[in-house]
Coordinates of C-alpha atoms and ligand atoms in Angstrom, one line a residue:
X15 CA -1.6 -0.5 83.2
X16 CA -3.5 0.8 80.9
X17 CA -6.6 3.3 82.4
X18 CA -9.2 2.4 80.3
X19 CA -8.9 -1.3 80.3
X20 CA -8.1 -0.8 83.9
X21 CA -11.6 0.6 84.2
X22 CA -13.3 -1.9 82.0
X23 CA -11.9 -4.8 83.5
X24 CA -13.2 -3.2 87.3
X25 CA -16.2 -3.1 85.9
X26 CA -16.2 -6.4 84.6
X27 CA -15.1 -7.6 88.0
X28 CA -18.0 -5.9 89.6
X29 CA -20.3 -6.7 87.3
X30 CA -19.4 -10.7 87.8
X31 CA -19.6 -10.1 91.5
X32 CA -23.1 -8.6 90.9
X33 CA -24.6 -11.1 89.1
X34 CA -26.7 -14.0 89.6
X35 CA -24.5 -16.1 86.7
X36 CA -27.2 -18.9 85.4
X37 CA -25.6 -19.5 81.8
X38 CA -24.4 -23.1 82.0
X39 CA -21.6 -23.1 79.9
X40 CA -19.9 -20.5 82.5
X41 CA -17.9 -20.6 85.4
X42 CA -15.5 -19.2 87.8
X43 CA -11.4 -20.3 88.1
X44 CA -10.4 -20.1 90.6
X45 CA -7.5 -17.5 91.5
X46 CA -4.4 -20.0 90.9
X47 CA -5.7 -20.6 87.6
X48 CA -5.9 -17.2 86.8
X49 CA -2.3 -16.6 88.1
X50 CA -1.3 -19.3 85.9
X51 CA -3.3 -17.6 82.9
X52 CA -1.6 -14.3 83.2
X53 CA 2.3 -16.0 83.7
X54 CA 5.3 -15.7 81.6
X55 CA 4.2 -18.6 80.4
X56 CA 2.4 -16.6 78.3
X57 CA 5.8 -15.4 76.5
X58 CA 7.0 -18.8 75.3
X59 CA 6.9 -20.8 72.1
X60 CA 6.7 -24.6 72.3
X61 CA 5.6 -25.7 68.8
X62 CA 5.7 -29.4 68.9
X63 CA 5.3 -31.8 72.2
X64 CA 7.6 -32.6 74.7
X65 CA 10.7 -34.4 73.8
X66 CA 10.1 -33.2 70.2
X67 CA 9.6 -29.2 69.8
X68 CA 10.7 -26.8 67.4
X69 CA 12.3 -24.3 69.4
X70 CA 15.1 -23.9 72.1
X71 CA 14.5 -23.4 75.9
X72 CA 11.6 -25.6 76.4
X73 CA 12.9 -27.7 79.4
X74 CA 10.1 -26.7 81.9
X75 CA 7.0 -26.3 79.7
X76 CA 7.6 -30.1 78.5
X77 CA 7.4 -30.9 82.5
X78 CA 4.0 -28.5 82.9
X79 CA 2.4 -30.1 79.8
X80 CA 3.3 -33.7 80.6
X81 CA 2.0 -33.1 83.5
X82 CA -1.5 -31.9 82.2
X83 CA -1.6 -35.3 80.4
X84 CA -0.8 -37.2 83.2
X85 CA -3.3 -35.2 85.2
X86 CA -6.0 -35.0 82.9
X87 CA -6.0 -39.1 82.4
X88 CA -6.2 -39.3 85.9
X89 CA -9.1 -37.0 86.6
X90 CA -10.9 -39.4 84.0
X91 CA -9.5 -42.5 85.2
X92 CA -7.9 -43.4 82.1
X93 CA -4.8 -45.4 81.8
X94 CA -1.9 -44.1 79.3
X95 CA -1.6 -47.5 77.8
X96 CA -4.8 -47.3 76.4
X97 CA -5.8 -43.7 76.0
X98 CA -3.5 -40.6 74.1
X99 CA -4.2 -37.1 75.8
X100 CA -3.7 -34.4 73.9
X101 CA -3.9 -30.7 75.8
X102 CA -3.0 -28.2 73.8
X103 CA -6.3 -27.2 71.7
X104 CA -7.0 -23.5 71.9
X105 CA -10.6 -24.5 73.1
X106 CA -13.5 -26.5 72.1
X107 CA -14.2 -25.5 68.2
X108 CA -10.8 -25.9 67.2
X109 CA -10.2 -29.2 69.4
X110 CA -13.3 -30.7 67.4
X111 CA -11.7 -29.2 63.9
X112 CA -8.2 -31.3 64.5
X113 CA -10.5 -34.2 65.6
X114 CA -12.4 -34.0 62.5
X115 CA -9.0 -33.3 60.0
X116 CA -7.3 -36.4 61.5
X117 CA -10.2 -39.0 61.6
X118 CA -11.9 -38.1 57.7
X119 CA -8.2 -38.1 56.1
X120 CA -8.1 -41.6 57.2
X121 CA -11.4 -42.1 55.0
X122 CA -10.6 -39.4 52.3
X123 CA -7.1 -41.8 51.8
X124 CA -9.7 -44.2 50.3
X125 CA -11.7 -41.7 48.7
X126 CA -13.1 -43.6 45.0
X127 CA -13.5 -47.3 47.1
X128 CA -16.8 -47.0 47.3
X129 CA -16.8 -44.8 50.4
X130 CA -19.7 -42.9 52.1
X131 CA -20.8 -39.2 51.2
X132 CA -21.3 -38.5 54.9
X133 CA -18.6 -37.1 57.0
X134 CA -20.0 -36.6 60.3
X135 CA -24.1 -37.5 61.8
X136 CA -24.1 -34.9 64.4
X137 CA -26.5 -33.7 67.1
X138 CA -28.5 -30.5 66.1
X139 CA -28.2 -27.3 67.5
X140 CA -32.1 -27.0 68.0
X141 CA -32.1 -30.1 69.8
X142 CA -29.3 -28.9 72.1
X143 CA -26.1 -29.7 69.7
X144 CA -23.6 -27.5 69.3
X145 CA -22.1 -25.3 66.4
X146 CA -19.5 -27.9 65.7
X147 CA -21.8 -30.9 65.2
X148 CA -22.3 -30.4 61.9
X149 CA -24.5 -26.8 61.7
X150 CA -24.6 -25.3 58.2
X151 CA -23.3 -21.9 59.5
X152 CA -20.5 -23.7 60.6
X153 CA -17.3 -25.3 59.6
X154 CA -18.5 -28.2 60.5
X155 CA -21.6 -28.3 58.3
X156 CA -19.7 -26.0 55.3
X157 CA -16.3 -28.0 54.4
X158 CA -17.7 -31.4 55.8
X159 CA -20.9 -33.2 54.5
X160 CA -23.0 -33.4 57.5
X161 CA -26.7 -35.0 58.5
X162 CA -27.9 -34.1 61.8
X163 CA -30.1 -36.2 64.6
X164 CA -32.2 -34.4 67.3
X165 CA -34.8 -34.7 69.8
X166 CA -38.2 -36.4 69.6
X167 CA -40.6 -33.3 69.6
X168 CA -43.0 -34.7 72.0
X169 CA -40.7 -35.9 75.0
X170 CA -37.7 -33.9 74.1
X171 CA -35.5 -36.6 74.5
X172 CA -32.9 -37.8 71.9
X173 CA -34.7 -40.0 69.1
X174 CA -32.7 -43.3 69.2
X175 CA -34.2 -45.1 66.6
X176 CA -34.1 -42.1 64.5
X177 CA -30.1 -41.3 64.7
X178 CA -30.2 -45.9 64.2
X179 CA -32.0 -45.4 61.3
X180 CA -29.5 -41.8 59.8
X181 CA -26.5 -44.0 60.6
X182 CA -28.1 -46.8 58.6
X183 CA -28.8 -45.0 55.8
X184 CA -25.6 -42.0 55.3
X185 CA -23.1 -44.7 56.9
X186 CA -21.2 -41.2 58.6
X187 CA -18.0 -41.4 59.0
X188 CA -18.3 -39.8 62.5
X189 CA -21.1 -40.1 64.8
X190 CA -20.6 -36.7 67.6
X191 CA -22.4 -37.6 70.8
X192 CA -22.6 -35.1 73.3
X193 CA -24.8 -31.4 74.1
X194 CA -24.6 -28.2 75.0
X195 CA -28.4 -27.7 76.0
X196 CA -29.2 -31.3 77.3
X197 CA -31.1 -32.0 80.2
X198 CA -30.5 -35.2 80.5
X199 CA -28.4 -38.0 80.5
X200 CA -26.9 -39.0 77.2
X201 CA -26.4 -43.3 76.4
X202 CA -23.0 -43.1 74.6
X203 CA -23.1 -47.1 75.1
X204 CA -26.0 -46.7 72.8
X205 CA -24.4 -44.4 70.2
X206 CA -21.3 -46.2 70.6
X207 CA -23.1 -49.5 69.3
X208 CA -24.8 -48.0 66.8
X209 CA -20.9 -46.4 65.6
X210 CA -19.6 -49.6 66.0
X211 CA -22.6 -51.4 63.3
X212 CA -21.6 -48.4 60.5
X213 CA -18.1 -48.8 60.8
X214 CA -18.1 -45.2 62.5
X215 CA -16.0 -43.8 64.5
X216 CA -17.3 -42.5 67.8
X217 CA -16.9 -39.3 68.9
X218 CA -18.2 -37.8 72.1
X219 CA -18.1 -34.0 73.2
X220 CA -18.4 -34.1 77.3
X221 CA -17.5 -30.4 77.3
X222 CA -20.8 -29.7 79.4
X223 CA -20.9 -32.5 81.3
X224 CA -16.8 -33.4 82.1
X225 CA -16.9 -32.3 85.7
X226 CA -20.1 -34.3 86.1
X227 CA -18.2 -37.4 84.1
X228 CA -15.0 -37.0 86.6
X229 CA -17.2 -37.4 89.6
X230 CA -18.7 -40.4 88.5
X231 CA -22.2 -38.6 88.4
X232 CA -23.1 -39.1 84.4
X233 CA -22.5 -42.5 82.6
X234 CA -18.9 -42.5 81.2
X235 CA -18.8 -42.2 77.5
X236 CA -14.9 -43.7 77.5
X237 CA -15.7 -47.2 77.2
X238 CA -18.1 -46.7 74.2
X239 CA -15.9 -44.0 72.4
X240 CA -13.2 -43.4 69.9
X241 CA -12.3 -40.2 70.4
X242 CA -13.9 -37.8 73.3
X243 CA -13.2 -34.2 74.1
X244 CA -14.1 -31.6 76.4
X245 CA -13.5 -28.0 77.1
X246 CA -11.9 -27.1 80.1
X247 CA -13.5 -24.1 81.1
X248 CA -16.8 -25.1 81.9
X249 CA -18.1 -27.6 85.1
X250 CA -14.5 -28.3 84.5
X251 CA -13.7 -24.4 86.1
X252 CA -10.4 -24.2 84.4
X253 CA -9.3 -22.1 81.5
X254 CA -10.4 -21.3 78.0
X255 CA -8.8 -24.7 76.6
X256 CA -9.4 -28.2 75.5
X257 CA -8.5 -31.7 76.2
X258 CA -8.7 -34.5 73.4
X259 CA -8.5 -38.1 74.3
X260 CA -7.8 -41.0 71.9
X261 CA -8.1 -44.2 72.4
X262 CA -4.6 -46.4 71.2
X263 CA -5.8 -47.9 68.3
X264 CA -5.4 -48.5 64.7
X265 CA -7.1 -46.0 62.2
X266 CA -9.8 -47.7 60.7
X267 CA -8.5 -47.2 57.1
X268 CA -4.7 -47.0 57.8
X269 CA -3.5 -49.7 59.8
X270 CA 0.1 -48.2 60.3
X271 CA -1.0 -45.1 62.0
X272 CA -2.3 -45.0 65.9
X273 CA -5.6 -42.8 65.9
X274 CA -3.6 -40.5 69.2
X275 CA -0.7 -39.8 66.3
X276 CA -3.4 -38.9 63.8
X277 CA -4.8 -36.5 66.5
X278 CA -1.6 -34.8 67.9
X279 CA -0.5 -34.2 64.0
X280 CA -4.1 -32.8 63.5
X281 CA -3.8 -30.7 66.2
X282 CA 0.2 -29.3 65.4
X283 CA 0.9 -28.4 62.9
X284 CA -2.6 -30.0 60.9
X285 CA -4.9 -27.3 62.2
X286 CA -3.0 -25.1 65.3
X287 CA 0.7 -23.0 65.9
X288 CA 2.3 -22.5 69.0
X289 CA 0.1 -24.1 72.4
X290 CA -0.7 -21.7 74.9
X291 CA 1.6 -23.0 77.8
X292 CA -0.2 -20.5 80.0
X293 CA -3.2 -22.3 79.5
X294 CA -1.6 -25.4 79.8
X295 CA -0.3 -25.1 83.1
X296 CA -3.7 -23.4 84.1
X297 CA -5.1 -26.4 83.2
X298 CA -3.1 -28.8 84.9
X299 CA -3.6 -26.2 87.9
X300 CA -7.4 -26.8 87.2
X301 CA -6.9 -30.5 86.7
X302 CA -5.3 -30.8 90.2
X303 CA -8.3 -29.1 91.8
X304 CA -10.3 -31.8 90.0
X305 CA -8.7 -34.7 91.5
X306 CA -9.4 -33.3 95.1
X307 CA -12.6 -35.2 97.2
X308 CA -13.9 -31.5 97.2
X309 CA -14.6 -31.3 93.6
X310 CA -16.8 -34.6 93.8
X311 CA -18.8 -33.0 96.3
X312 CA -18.6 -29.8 94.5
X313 CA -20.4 -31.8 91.4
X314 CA -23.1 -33.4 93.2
X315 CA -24.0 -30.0 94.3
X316 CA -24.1 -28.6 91.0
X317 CA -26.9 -31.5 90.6
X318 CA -28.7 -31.2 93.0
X319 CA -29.4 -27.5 92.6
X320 CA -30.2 -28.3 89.3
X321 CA -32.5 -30.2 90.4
X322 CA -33.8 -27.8 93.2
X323 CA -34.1 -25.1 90.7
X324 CA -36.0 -27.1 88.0
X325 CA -38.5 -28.4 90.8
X326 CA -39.4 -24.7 91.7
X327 CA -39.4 -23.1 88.4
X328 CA -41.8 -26.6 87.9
X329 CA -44.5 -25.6 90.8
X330 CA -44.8 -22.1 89.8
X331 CA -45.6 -23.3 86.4
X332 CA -43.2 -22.7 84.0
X333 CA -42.5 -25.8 81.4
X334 CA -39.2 -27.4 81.3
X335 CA -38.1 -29.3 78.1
X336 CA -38.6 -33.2 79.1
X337 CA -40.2 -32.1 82.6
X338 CA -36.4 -31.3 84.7
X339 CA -33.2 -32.0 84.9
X340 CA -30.6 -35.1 85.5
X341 CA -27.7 -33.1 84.6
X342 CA -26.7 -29.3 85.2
X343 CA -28.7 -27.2 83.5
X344 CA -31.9 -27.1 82.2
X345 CA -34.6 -25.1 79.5
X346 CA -37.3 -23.2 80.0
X347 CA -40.1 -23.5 77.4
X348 CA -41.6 -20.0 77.0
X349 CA -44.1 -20.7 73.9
X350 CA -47.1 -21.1 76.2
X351 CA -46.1 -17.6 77.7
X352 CA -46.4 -15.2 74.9
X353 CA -42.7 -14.4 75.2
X354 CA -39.4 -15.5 73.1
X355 CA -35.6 -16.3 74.8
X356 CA -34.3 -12.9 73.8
X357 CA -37.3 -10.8 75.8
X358 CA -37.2 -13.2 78.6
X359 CA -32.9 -13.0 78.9
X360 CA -33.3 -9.3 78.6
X361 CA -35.1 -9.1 81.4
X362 CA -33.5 -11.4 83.6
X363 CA -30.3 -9.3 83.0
X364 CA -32.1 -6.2 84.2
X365 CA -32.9 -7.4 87.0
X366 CA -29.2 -9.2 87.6
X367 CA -29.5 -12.6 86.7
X368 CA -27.4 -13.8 83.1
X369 CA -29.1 -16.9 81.5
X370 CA -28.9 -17.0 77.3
X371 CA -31.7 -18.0 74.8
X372 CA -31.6 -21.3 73.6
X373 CA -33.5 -22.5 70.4
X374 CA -35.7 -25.6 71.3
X375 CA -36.8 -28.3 69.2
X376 CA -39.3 -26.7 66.5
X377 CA -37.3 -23.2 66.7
X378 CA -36.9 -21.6 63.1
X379 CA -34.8 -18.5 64.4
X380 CA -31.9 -19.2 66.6
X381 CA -32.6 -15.3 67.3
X382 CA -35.4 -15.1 68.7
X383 CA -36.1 -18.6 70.2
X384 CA -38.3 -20.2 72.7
X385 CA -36.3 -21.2 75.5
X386 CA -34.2 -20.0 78.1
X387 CA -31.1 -22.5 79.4
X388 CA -30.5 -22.3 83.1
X389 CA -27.4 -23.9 84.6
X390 CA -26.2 -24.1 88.2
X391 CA -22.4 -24.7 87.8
X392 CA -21.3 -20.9 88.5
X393 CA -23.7 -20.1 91.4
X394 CA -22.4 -23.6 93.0
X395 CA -19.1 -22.3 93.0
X396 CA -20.1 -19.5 94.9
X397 CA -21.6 -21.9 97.6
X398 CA -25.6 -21.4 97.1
X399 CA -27.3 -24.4 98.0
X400 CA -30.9 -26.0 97.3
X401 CA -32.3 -23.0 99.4
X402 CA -31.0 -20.7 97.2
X403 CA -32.2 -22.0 94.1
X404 CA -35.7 -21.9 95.4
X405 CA -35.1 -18.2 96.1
X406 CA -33.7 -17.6 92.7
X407 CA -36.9 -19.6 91.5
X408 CA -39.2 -17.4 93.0
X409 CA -37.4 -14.4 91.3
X410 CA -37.8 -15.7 88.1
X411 CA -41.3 -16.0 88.4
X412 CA -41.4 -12.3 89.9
X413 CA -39.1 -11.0 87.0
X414 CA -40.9 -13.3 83.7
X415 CA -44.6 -13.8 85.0
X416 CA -45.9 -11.1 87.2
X417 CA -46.5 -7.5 85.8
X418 CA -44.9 -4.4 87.1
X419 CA -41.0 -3.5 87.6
X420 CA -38.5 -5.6 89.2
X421 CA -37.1 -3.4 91.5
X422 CA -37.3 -5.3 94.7
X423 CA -36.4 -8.4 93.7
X424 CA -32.7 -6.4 92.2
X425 CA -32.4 -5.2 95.7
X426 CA -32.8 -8.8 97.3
X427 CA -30.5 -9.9 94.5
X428 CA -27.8 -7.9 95.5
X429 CA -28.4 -8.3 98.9
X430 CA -28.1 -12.5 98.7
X431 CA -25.2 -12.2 96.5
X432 CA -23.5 -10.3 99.2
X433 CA -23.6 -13.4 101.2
X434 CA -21.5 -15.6 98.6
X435 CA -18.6 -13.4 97.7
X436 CA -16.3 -14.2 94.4
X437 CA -12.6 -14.7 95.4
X438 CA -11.9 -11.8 93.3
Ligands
DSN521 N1 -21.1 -21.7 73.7 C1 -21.0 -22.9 74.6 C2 -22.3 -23.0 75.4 O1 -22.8 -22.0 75.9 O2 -22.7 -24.1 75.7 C3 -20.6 -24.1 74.0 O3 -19.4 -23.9 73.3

């Protein structure tokens, strides 16, 4: 091994180990996933799917990824008549490129007939949307015409009648449900209604909220969507991947292709080489720990130290974007404290707690923005309770709002953290 990465990755280790981990997209695999990550499987070329590849000596990599479909449909309680899974996108960005490749070629096949101008009505990044949803920076917004929905200023919520009245008037092709800096539960029977009276299809990104969605603890978005997706790697605590599911139906514009065909052919060879079978079979490891009565009850913690968290932070004063939580994570709005995100992360860091900057409705810099975003899915994992979110609370308030050095509070960091080791 090599002695400098050697070193790095110690560090890396310790430093994980060390940490108070807060950034809600984040997690921990567990060690079989990471064995599976680091396998042979790493060494293989499977272009293709099983049954069909492009290469020789694929015999047991068309058993692991068959088996992250049937696992994944499971986890979801989906049934294979009626939904395709595909598992090998490299992770979330690229999953939602393939989605977006297979479902406007169907439309741009009858480009000239009077068709829309707008590919995809997405949720914006300011209101808690992601990159993919149609930002201008990225692909998303730069190849494909996007108009973006948000939150109502005042409650913070997601404006309805507003992303109604976008739909109405750009007739998207796509309408992309789903958050990265949400609080709060998102109505996909809403948006898939509102889809369904554009002639839209309905896509829904559960990437933050999947392991939530799999325990039956947010509304499902399955029955009101086309197409959903979700990252692996997040509540989901499996690797750096993606999962898309289609449902088994016609293409809205080409009645002789099934929308799961138009996805898998978007995915290889439309947008992606080789999968990573490595990740695959992490995955399905993953998957398997999903399906267990632990990971439900792993969930509802996740929850309800959100909500612990959000109800201290709330009593000590700070002001959380639509008042608290439903979900697993939740923002901080710093304007009323005289300091932006990127002070207020810097210092958590320092002290040994990681939680990013997040841009909040009304934020012109994504920069320097006005909110932090909290999330309990790491520290879960690590088996901290409601108790120690109140702790962690407290800390916060120590570290952003009182004057003076945050030395004692490191030292009670480390000291609690020794008490909820990493299996690493
Ligand atoms: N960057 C991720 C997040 O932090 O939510 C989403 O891809």
């Amino acid at each position: 091994m090599d002695a400098i990465l050697k070193h790095l990755l110690k560090k890396e280790i310790l430093r994980q180990k060390t940490t108070i981990n807060l950034i809600a997209s984040e997690n921990y695999a567990s060690p079989d996933v990471l064995r599976f990550l680091g396998s042979p499987l790493t060494n293989k070329y499977s272009e293709g799917y099983p049954g069909k590849r492009y290469y020789p000596g694929n015999v047991y990599c068309d058993k692991i990824e068959k088996l992250a479909q049937e696992r994944a449909l499971k986890v979801f309680r989906l049934k294979a008549e009626s939904w395709g899974v595909n598992v090998q996108p490299y992770s979330g960005s690229p999953a939602n490129l393939a989605i977006y490749f297979a479902l406007l070629n169907d439309r741009a096949a009858n480009a000239g007939k009077g068709e829309p101008k707008t590919d995809i009505l997405g949720f914006s990044l300011s209101s808690g949307g992601h990159l993919t949803h149609g930002h201008k920076v990225n692909f998303s917004g730069k190849i494909f015409r996007a108009v973006q929905y948000g939150v109502d200023p005042k409650s913070g919520l997601i404006d309805y009648k507003k992303l109604e009245a976008l739909a109405k008037k750009h007739r998207p092709k796509i309408i992309v449900s789903g958050a990265t800096a949400y609080p709060r539960k998102i109505d996909f029977r809403k948006i898939g209604v509102i889809a369904g009276s554009v002639g839209a299809y309905h896509l829904a990104d559960i990437s933050h909220i999947a392991g939530l969605t799999a325990a039956g603890l947010h509304p499902s978005p399955f029955p009101h969507c086309d197409v959903a997706m979700t990252t692996t790697h997040k509540t989901l605590r499996g690797p750096r991947a993606a999962i898309i599911f289609s449902k088994r139906r016609k293409m809205i514009h080409n009645s002789a292709l099934m929308l799961p065909d138009a996805i898998d052919r978007a995915v290889f060879p439309g947008t992606q080489g080789g999968p990573h079978e490595n990740a695959v079979a992490a995955m399905a490891q993953a998957l398997e720990e999903a399906s267990k009565p632990a990971f439900k009850n792993y969930q509802k913690q996740i929850v309800k130290n959100a909500a612990a968290l959000a109800g201290a932070l709330k009593k000590s004063g700070f002001n959380l974007v639509t008042g608290g939580t439903d979900n697993h994570l939740l923002l901080i709005d710093l304007k009323n404290l005289g300091m932006d995100g990127l002070s207020a992360e810097r210092r958590l860091e320092e002290a040994g707690i990681t939680a990013n900057r997040n841009a909040i409705i009304g934020d012109a810099s994504p920069f320097r923005p006005s909110g932090i975003r909290l999330g309990t899915p790491a520290v879960t994992t690590r088996g901290m309770k409601e108790k120690e979110m109140k702790k962690i609370a407290g800390w916060i308030y120590g570290i952003l709002m009182k004057k003076g050095g945050s030395g004692a509070i490191k030292a009670e960091i480390q000291k609690m953290l020794k008490r909820f080791p990493l299996p690493y």
